[in-house]
Short mmCIF file of N, CA and C in Angstrom, two decimals:
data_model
loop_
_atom_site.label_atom_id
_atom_site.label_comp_id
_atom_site.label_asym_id
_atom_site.label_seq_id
_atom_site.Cartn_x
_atom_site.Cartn_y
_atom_site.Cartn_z
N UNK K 28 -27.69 40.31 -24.28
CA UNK K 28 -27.06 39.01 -24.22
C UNK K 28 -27.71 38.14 -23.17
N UNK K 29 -28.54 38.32 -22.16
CA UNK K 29 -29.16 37.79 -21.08
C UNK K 29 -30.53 36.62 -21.95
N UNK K 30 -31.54 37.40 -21.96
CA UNK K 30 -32.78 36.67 -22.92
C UNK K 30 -33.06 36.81 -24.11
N UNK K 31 -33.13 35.70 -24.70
CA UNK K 31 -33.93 35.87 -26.25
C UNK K 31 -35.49 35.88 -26.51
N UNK K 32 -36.01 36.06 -27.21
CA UNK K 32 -37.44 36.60 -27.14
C UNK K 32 -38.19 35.06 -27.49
N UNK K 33 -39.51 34.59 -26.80
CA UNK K 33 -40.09 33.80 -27.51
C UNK K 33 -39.69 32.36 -28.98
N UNK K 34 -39.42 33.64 -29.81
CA UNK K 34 -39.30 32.76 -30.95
C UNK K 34 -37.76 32.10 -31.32
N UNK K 35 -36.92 32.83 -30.24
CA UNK K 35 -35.91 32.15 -30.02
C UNK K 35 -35.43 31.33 -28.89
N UNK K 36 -35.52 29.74 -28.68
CA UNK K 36 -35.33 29.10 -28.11
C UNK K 36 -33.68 28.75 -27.80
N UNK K 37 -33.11 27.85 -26.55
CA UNK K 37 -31.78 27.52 -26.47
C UNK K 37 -31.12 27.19 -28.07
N UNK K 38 -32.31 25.91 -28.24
CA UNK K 38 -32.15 24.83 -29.19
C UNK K 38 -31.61 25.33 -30.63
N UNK K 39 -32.81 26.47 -31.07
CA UNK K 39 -32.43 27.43 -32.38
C UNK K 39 -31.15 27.72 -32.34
N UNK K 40 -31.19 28.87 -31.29
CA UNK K 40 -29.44 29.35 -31.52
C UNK K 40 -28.47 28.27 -31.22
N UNK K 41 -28.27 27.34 -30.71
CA UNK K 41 -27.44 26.20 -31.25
C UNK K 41 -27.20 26.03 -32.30
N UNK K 42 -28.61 25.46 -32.87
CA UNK K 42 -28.50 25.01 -34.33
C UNK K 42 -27.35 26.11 -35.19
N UNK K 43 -28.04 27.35 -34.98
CA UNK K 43 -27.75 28.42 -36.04
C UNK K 43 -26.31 28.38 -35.74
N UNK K 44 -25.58 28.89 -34.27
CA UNK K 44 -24.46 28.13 -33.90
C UNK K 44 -23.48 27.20 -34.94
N UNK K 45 -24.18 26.18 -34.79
CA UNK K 45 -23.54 24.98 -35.46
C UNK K 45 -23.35 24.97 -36.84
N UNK K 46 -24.53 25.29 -37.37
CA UNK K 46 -24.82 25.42 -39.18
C UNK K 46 -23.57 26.56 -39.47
N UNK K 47 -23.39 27.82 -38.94
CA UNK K 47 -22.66 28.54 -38.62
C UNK K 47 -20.91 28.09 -38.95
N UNK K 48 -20.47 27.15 -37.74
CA UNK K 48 -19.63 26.38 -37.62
C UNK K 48 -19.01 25.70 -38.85
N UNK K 49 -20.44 24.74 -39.46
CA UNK K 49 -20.06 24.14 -40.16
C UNK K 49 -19.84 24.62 -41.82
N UNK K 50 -20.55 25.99 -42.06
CA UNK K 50 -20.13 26.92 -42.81
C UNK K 50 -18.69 26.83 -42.93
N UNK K 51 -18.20 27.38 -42.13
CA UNK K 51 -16.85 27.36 -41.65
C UNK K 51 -16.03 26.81 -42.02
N UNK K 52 -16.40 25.61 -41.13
CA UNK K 52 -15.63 24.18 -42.12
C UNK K 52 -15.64 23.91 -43.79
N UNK K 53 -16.56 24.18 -43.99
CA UNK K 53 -16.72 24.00 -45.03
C UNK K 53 -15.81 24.86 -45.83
N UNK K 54 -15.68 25.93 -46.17
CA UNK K 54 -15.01 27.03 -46.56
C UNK K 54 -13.91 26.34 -46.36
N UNK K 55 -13.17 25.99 -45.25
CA UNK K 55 -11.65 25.66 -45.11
C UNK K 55 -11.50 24.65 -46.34
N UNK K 56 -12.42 23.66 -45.74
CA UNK K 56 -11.91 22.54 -46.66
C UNK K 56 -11.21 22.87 -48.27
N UNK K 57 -11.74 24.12 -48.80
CA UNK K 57 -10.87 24.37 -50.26
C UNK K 57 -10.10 25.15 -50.07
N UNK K 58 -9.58 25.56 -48.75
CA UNK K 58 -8.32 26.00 -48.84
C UNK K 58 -7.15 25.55 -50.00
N UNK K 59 -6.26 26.45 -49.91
CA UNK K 59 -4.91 25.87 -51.22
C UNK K 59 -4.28 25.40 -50.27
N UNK K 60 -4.32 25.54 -48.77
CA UNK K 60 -2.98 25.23 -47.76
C UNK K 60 -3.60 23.87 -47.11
N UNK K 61 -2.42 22.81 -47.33
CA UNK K 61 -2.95 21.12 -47.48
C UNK K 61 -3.09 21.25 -46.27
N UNK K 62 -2.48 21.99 -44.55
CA UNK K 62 -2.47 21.49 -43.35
C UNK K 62 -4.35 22.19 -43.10
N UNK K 63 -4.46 22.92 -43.73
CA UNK K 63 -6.00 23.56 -43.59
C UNK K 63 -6.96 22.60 -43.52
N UNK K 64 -6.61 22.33 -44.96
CA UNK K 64 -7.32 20.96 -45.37
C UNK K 64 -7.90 19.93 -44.36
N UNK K 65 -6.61 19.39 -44.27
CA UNK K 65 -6.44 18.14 -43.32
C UNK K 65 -7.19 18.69 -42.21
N UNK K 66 -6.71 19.63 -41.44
CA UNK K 66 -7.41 20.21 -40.00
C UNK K 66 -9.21 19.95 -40.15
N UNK K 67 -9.35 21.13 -40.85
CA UNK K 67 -10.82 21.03 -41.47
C UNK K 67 -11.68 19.54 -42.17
N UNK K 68 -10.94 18.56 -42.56
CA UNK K 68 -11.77 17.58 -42.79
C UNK K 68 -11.68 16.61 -41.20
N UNK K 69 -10.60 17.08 -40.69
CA UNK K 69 -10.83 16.12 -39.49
C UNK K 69 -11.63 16.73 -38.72
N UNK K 70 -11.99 18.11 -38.28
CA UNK K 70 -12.81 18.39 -38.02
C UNK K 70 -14.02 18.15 -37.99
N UNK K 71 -14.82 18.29 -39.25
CA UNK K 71 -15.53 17.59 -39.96
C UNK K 71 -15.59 16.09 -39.66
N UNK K 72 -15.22 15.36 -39.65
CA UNK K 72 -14.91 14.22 -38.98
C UNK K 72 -15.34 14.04 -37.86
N UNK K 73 -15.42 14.90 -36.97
CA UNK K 73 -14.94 14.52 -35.27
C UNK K 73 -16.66 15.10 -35.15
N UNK K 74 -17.20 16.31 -35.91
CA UNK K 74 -18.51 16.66 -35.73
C UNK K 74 -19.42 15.67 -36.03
N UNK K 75 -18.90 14.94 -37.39
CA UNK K 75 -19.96 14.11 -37.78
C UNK K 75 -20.43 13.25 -37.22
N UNK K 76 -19.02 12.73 -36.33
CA UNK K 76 -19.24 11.29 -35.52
C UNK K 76 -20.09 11.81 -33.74
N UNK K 77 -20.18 12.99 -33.75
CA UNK K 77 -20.84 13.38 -32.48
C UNK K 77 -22.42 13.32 -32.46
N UNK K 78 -23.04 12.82 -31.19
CA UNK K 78 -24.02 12.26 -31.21
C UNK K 78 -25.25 13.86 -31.51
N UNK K 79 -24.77 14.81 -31.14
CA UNK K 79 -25.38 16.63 -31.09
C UNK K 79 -25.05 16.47 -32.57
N UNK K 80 -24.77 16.01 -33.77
CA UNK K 80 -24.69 16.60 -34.98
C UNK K 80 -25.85 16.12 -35.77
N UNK K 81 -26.88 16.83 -36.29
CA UNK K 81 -28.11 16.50 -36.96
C UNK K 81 -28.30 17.51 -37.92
N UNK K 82 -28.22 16.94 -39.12
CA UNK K 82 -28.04 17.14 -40.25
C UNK K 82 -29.62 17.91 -40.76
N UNK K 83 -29.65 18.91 -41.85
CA UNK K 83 -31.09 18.89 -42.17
C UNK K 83 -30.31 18.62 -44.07
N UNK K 84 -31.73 19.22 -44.85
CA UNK K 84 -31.75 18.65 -46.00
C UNK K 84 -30.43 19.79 -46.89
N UNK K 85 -30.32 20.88 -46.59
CA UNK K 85 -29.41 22.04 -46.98
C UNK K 85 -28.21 21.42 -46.69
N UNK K 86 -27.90 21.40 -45.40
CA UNK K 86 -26.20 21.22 -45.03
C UNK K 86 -25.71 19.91 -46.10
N UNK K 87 -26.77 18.68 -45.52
CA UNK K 87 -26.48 17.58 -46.20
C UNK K 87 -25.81 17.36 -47.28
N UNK K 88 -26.60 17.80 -48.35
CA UNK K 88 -26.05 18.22 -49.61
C UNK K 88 -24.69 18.93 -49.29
N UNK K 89 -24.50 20.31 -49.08
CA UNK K 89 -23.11 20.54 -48.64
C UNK K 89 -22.25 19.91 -48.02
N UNK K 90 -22.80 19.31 -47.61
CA UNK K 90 -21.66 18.11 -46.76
C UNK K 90 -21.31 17.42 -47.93
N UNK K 91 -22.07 16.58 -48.24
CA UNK K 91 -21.90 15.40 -48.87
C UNK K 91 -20.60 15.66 -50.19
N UNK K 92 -21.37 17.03 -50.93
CA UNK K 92 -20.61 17.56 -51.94
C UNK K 92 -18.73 18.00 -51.60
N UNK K 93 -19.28 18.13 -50.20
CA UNK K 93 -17.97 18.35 -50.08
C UNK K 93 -16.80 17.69 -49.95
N UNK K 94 -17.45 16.71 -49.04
CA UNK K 94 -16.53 15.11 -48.75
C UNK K 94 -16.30 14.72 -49.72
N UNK K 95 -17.09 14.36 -50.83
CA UNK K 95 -16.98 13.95 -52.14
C UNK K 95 -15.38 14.72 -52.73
N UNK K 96 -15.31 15.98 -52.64
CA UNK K 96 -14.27 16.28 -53.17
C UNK K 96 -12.88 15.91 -52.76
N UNK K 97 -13.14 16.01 -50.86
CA UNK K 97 -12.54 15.62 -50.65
C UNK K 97 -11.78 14.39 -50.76
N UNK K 98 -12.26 13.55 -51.39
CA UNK K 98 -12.52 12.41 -51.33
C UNK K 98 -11.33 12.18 -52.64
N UNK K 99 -10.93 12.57 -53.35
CA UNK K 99 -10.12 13.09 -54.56
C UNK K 99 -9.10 13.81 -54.11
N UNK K 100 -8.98 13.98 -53.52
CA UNK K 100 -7.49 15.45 -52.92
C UNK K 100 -6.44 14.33 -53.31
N UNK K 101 -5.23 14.99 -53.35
CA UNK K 101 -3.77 14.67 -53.72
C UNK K 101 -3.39 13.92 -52.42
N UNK K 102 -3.44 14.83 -51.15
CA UNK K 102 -3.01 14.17 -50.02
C UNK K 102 -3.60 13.39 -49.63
N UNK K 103 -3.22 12.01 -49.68
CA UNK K 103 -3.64 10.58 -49.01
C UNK K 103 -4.16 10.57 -47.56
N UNK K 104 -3.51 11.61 -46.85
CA UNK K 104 -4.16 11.94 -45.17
C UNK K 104 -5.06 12.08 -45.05
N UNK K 105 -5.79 13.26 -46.38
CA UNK K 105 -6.96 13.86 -46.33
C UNK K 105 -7.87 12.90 -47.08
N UNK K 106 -7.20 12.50 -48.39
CA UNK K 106 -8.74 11.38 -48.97
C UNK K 106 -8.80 10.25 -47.87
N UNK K 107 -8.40 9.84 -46.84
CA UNK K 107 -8.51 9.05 -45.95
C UNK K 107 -9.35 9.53 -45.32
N UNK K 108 -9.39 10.88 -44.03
CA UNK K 108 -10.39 11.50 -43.46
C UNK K 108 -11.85 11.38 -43.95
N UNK K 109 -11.84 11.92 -45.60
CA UNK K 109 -12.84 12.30 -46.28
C UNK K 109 -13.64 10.67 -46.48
N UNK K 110 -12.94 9.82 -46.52
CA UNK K 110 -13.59 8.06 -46.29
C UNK K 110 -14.21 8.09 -45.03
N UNK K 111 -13.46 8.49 -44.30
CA UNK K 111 -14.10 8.30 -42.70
C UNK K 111 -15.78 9.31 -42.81
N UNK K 112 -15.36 10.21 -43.28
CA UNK K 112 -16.37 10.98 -42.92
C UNK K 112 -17.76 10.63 -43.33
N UNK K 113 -17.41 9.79 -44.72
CA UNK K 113 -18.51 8.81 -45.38
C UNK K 113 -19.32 8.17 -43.93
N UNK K 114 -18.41 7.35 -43.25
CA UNK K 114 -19.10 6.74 -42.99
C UNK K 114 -20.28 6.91 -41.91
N UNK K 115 -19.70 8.07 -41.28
CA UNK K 115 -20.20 8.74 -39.99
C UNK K 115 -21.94 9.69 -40.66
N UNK K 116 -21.39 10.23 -42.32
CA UNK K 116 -22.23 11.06 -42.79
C UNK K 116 -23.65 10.16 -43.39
N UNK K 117 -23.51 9.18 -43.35
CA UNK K 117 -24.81 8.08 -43.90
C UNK K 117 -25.52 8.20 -43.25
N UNK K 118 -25.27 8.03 -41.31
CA UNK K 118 -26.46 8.17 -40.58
C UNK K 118 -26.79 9.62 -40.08
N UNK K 119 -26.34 10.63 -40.82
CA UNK K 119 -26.30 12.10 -40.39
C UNK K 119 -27.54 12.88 -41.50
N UNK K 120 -27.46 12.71 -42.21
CA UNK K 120 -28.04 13.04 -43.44
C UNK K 120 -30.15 13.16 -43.33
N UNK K 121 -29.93 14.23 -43.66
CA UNK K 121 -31.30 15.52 -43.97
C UNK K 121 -32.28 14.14 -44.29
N UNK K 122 -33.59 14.20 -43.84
CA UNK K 122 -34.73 13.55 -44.28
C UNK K 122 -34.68 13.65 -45.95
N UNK K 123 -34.68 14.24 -46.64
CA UNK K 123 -34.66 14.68 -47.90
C UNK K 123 -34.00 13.83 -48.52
N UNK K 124 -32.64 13.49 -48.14
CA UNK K 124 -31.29 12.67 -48.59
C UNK K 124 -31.20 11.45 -47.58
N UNK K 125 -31.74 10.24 -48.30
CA UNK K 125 -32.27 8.96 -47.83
C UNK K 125 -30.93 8.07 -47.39
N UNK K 126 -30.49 7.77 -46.51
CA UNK K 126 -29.38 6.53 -46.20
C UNK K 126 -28.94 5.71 -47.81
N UNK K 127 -30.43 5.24 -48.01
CA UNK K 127 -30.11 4.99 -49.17
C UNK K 127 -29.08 5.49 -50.89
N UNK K 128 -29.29 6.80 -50.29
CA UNK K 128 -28.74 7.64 -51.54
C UNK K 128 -27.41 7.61 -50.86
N UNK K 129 -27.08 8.29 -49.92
CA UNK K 129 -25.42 7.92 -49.38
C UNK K 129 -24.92 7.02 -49.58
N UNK K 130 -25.45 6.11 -49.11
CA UNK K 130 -24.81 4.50 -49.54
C UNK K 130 -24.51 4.63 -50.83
N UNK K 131 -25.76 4.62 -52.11
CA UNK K 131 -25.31 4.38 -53.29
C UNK K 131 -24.22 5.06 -53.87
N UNK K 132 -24.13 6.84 -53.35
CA UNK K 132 -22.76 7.69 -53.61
C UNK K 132 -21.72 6.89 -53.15
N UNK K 133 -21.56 6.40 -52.21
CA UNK K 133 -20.07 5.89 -51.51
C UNK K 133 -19.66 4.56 -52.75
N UNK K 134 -20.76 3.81 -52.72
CA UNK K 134 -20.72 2.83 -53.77
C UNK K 134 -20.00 3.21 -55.04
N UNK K 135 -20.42 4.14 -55.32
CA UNK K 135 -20.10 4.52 -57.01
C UNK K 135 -18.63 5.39 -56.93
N UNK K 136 -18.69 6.15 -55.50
CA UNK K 136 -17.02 7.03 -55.69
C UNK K 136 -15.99 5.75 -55.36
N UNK K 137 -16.24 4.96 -54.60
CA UNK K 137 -15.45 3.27 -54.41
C UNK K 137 -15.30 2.88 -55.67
N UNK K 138 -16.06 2.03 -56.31
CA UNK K 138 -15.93 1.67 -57.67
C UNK K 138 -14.81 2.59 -58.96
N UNK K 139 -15.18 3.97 -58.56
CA UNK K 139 -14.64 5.16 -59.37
C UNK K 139 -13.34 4.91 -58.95
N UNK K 140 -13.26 4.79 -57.80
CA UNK K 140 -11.76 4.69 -57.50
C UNK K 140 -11.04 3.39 -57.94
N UNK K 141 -11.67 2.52 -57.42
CA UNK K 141 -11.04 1.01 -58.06
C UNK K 141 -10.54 0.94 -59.76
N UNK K 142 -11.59 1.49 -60.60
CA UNK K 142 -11.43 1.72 -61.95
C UNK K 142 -9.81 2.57 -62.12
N UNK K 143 -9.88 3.85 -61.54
CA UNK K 143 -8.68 4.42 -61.78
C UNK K 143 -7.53 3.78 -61.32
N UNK K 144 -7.75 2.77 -60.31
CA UNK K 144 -6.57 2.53 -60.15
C UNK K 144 -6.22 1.11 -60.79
N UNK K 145 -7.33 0.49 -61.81
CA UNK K 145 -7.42 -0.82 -62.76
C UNK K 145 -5.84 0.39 -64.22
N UNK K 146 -6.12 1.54 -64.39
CA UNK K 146 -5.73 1.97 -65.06
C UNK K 146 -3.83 2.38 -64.80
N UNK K 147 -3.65 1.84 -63.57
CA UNK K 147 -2.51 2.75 -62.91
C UNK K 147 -0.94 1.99 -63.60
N UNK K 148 -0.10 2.38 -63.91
CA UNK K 148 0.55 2.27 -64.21
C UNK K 148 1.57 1.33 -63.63
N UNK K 149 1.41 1.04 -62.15
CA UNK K 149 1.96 0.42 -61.17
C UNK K 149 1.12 -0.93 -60.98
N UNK K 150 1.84 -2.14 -61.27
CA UNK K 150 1.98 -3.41 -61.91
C UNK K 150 1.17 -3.45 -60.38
N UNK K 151 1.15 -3.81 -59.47
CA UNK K 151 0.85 -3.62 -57.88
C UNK K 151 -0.07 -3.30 -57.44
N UNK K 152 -0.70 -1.99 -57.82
CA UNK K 152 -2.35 -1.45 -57.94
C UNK K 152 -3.18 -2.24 -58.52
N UNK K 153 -2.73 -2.38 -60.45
CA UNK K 153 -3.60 -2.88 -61.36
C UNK K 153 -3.93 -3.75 -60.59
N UNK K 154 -3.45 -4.93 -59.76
CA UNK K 154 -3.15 -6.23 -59.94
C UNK K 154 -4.05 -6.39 -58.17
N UNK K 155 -4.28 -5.87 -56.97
CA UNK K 155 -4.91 -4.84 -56.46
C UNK K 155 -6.06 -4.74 -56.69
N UNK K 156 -5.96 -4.06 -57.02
CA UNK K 156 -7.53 -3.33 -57.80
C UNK K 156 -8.31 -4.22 -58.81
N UNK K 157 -7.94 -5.03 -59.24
CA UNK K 157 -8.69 -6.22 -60.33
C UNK K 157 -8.76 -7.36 -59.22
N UNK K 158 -7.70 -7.26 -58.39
CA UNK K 158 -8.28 -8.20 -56.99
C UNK K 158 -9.40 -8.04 -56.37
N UNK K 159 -9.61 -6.84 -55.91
CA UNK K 159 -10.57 -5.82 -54.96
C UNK K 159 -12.03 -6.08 -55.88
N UNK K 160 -11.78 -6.01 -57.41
CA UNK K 160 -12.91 -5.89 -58.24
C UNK K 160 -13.94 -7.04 -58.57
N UNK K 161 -12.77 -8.18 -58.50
CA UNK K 161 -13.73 -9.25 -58.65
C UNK K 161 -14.46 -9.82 -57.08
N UNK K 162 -13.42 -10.12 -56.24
CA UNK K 162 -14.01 -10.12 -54.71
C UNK K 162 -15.54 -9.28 -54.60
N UNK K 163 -15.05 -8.11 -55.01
CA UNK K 163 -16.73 -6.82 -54.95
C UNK K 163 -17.58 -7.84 -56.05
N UNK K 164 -17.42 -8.37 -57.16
CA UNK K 164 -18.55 -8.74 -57.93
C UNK K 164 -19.11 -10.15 -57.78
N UNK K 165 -18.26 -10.64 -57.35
CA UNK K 165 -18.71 -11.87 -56.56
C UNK K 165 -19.34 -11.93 -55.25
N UNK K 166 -19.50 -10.32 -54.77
CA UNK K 166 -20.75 -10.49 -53.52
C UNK K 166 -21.64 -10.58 -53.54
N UNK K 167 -22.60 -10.92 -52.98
CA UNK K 167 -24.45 -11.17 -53.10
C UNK K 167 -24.44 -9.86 -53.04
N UNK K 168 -24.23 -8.90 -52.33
CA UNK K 168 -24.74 -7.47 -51.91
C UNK K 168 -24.49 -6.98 -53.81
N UNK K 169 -23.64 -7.39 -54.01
CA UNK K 169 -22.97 -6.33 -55.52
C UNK K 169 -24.17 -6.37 -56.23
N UNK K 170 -25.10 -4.97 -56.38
CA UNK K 170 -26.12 -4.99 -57.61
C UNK K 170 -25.92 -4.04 -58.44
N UNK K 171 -25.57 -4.09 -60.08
CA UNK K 171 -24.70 -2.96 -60.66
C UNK K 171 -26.32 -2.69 -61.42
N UNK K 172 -25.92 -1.26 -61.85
CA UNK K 172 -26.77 -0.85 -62.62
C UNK K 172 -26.12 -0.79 -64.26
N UNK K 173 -27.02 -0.13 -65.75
CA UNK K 173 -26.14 -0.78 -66.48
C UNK K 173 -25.25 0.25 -66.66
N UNK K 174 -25.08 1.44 -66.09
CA UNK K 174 -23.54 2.42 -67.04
C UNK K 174 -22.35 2.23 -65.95
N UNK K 175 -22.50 1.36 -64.32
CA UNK K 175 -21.75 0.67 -63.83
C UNK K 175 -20.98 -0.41 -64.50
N UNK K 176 -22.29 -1.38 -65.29
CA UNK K 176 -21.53 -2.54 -65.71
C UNK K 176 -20.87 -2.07 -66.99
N UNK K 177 -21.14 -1.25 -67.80
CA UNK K 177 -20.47 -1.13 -68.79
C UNK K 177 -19.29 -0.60 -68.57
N UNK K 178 -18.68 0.60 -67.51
CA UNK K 178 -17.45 0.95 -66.94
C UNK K 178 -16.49 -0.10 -66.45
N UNK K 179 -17.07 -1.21 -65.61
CA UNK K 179 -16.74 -2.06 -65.24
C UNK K 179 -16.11 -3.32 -66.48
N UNK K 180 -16.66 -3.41 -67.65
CA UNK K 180 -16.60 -4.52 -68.92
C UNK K 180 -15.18 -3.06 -69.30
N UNK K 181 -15.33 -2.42 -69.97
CA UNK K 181 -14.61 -1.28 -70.73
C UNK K 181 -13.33 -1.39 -70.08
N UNK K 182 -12.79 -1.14 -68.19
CA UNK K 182 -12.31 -1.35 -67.86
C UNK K 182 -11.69 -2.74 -67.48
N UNK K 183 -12.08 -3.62 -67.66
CA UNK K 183 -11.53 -5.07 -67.16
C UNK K 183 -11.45 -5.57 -68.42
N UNK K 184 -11.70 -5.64 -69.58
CA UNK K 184 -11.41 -5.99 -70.74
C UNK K 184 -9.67 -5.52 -71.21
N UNK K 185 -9.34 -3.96 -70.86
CA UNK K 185 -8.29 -3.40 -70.80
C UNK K 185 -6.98 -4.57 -69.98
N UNK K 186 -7.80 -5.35 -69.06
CA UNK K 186 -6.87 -5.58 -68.22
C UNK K 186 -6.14 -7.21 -68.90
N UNK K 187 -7.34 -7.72 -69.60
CA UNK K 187 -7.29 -9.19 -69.48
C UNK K 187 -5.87 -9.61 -70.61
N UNK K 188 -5.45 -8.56 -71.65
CA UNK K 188 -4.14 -8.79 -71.93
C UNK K 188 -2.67 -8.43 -71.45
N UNK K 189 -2.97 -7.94 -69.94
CA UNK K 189 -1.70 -7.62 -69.27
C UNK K 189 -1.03 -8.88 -69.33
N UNK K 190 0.14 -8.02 -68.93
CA UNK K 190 1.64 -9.18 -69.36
C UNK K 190 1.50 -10.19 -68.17
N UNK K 191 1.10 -9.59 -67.14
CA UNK K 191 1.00 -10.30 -65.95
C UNK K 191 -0.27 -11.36 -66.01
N UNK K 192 0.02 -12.92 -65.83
CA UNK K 192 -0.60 -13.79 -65.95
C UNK K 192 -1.84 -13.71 -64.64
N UNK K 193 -1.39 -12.89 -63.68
CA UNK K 193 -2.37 -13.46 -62.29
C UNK K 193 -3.60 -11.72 -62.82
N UNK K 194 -2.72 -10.92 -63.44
CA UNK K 194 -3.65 -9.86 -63.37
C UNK K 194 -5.12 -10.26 -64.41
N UNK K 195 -4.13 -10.78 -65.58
CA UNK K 195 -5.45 -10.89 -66.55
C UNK K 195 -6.36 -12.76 -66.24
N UNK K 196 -5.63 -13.09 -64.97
CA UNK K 196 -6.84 -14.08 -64.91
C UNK K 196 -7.87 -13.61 -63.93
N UNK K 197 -7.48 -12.58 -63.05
CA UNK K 197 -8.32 -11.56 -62.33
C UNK K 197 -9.41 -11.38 -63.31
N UNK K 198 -8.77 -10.44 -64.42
CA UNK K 198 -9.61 -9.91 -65.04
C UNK K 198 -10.83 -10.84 -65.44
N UNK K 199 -10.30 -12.08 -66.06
CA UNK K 199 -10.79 -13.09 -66.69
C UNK K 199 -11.89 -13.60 -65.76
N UNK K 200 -11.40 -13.66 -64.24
CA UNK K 200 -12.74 -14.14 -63.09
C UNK K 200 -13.45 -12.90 -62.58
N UNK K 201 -13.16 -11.86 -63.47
CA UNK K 201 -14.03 -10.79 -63.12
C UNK K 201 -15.69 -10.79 -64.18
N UNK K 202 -14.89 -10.81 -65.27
CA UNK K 202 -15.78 -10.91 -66.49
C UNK K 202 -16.92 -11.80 -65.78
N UNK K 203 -16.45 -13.44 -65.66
CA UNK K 203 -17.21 -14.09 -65.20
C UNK K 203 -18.00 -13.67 -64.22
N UNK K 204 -18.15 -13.53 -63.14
CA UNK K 204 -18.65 -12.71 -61.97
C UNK K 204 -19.30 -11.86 -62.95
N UNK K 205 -19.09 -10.78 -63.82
CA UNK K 205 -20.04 -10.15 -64.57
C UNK K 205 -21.20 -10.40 -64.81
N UNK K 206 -20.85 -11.43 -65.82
CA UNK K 206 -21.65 -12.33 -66.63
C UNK K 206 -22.79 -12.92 -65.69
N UNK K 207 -22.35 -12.80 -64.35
CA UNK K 207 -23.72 -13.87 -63.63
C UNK K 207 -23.86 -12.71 -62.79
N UNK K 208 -23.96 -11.29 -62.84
CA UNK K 208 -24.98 -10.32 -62.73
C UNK K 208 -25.74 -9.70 -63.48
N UNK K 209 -25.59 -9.48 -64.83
CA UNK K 209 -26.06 -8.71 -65.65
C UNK K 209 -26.70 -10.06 -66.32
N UNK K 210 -26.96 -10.92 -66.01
CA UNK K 210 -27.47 -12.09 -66.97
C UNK K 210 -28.35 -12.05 -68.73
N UNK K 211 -28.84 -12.78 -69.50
CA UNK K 211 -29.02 -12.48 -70.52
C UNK K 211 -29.70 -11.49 -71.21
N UNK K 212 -29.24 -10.61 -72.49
CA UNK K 212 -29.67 -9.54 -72.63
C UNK K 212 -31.36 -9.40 -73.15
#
């Protein structure tokens, strides 16, 4: 327990340490027991945002995959965490797995979410969420690709005969906003 030989430096066994650790975490996170959960993504959380956490191209992926799920859980505590962790995990991420590619995941599980909740049964969400949708398509930043825009038409078309007059004119200034991204075919 005193010295390690040559080829093992402080730095290594940290790492291995940590990767170790985050094994760990990882595993919890699919626990069946929701306080596990929660513990373990905040965890996760609290590592990501630490300035000692450096990601390589392996974990990354495991990370990412994982948050992602998280990202879906039942408990609202935890798909909250699992948002946070997004954001901390963009600048964490393996040479391999480009800022760029994080970003575009967060992009598309956002959107994913907005859609499901264009579908929700609760007059309040729809209405919400077709808010949230057109605001997003009316940004300069918004650049859809086309099986985005077609999710996006499929879903907001659904909306534009709700009973509710403010939802389907949402819808109606969503289309538009469409229409002046995807411009002529």
């Amino acid at each position: 327990a005193g010295k390690v030989g040559p080829a093992f430096s402080r730095k290594n066994v940290v790492g291995i340490m940590r990767s170790v650790a985050l094994g760990c975490l990882l595993d919890k996170l699919t626990s069946t027991d929701k306080d596990h959960r929660y513990m373990a993504t905040s965890d996760l959380s609290r590592e990501l945002q630490s300035d000692d956490c450096v990601l390589d191209d392996f974990e990354s992926k495991r990370i990412v995959a994982a948050v992602l799920k998280q990202i879906n859980d039942q408990s609202g505590d935890i798909s909250g965490l699992a948002n946070a962790c997004l954001g901390a995990l963009a600048g964490k991420v393996g040479p391999a797995f480009s800022r760029k590619n994080v970003v575009g995941i967060m992009r598309s599980v956002a959107l994913g979410c907005l859609l499901d909740k264009l579908t929700s049964t609760d007059k309040d969400h729809r209405y919400m969420a077709t808010s949230d949708l057109s605001r997003e398509l009316q940004s300069d930043d918004c650049v859809l690709d086309d099986f985005e825009s077609k999710r996006i038409v499929a879903a907001v078309l659904k909306q534009i005969n709700d009973q509710s007059g403010d939802i389907s004119g949402l819808a109606n200034a969503c289309l538009g906003a469409l229409a002046g991204k995807v411009g002529p075919a």
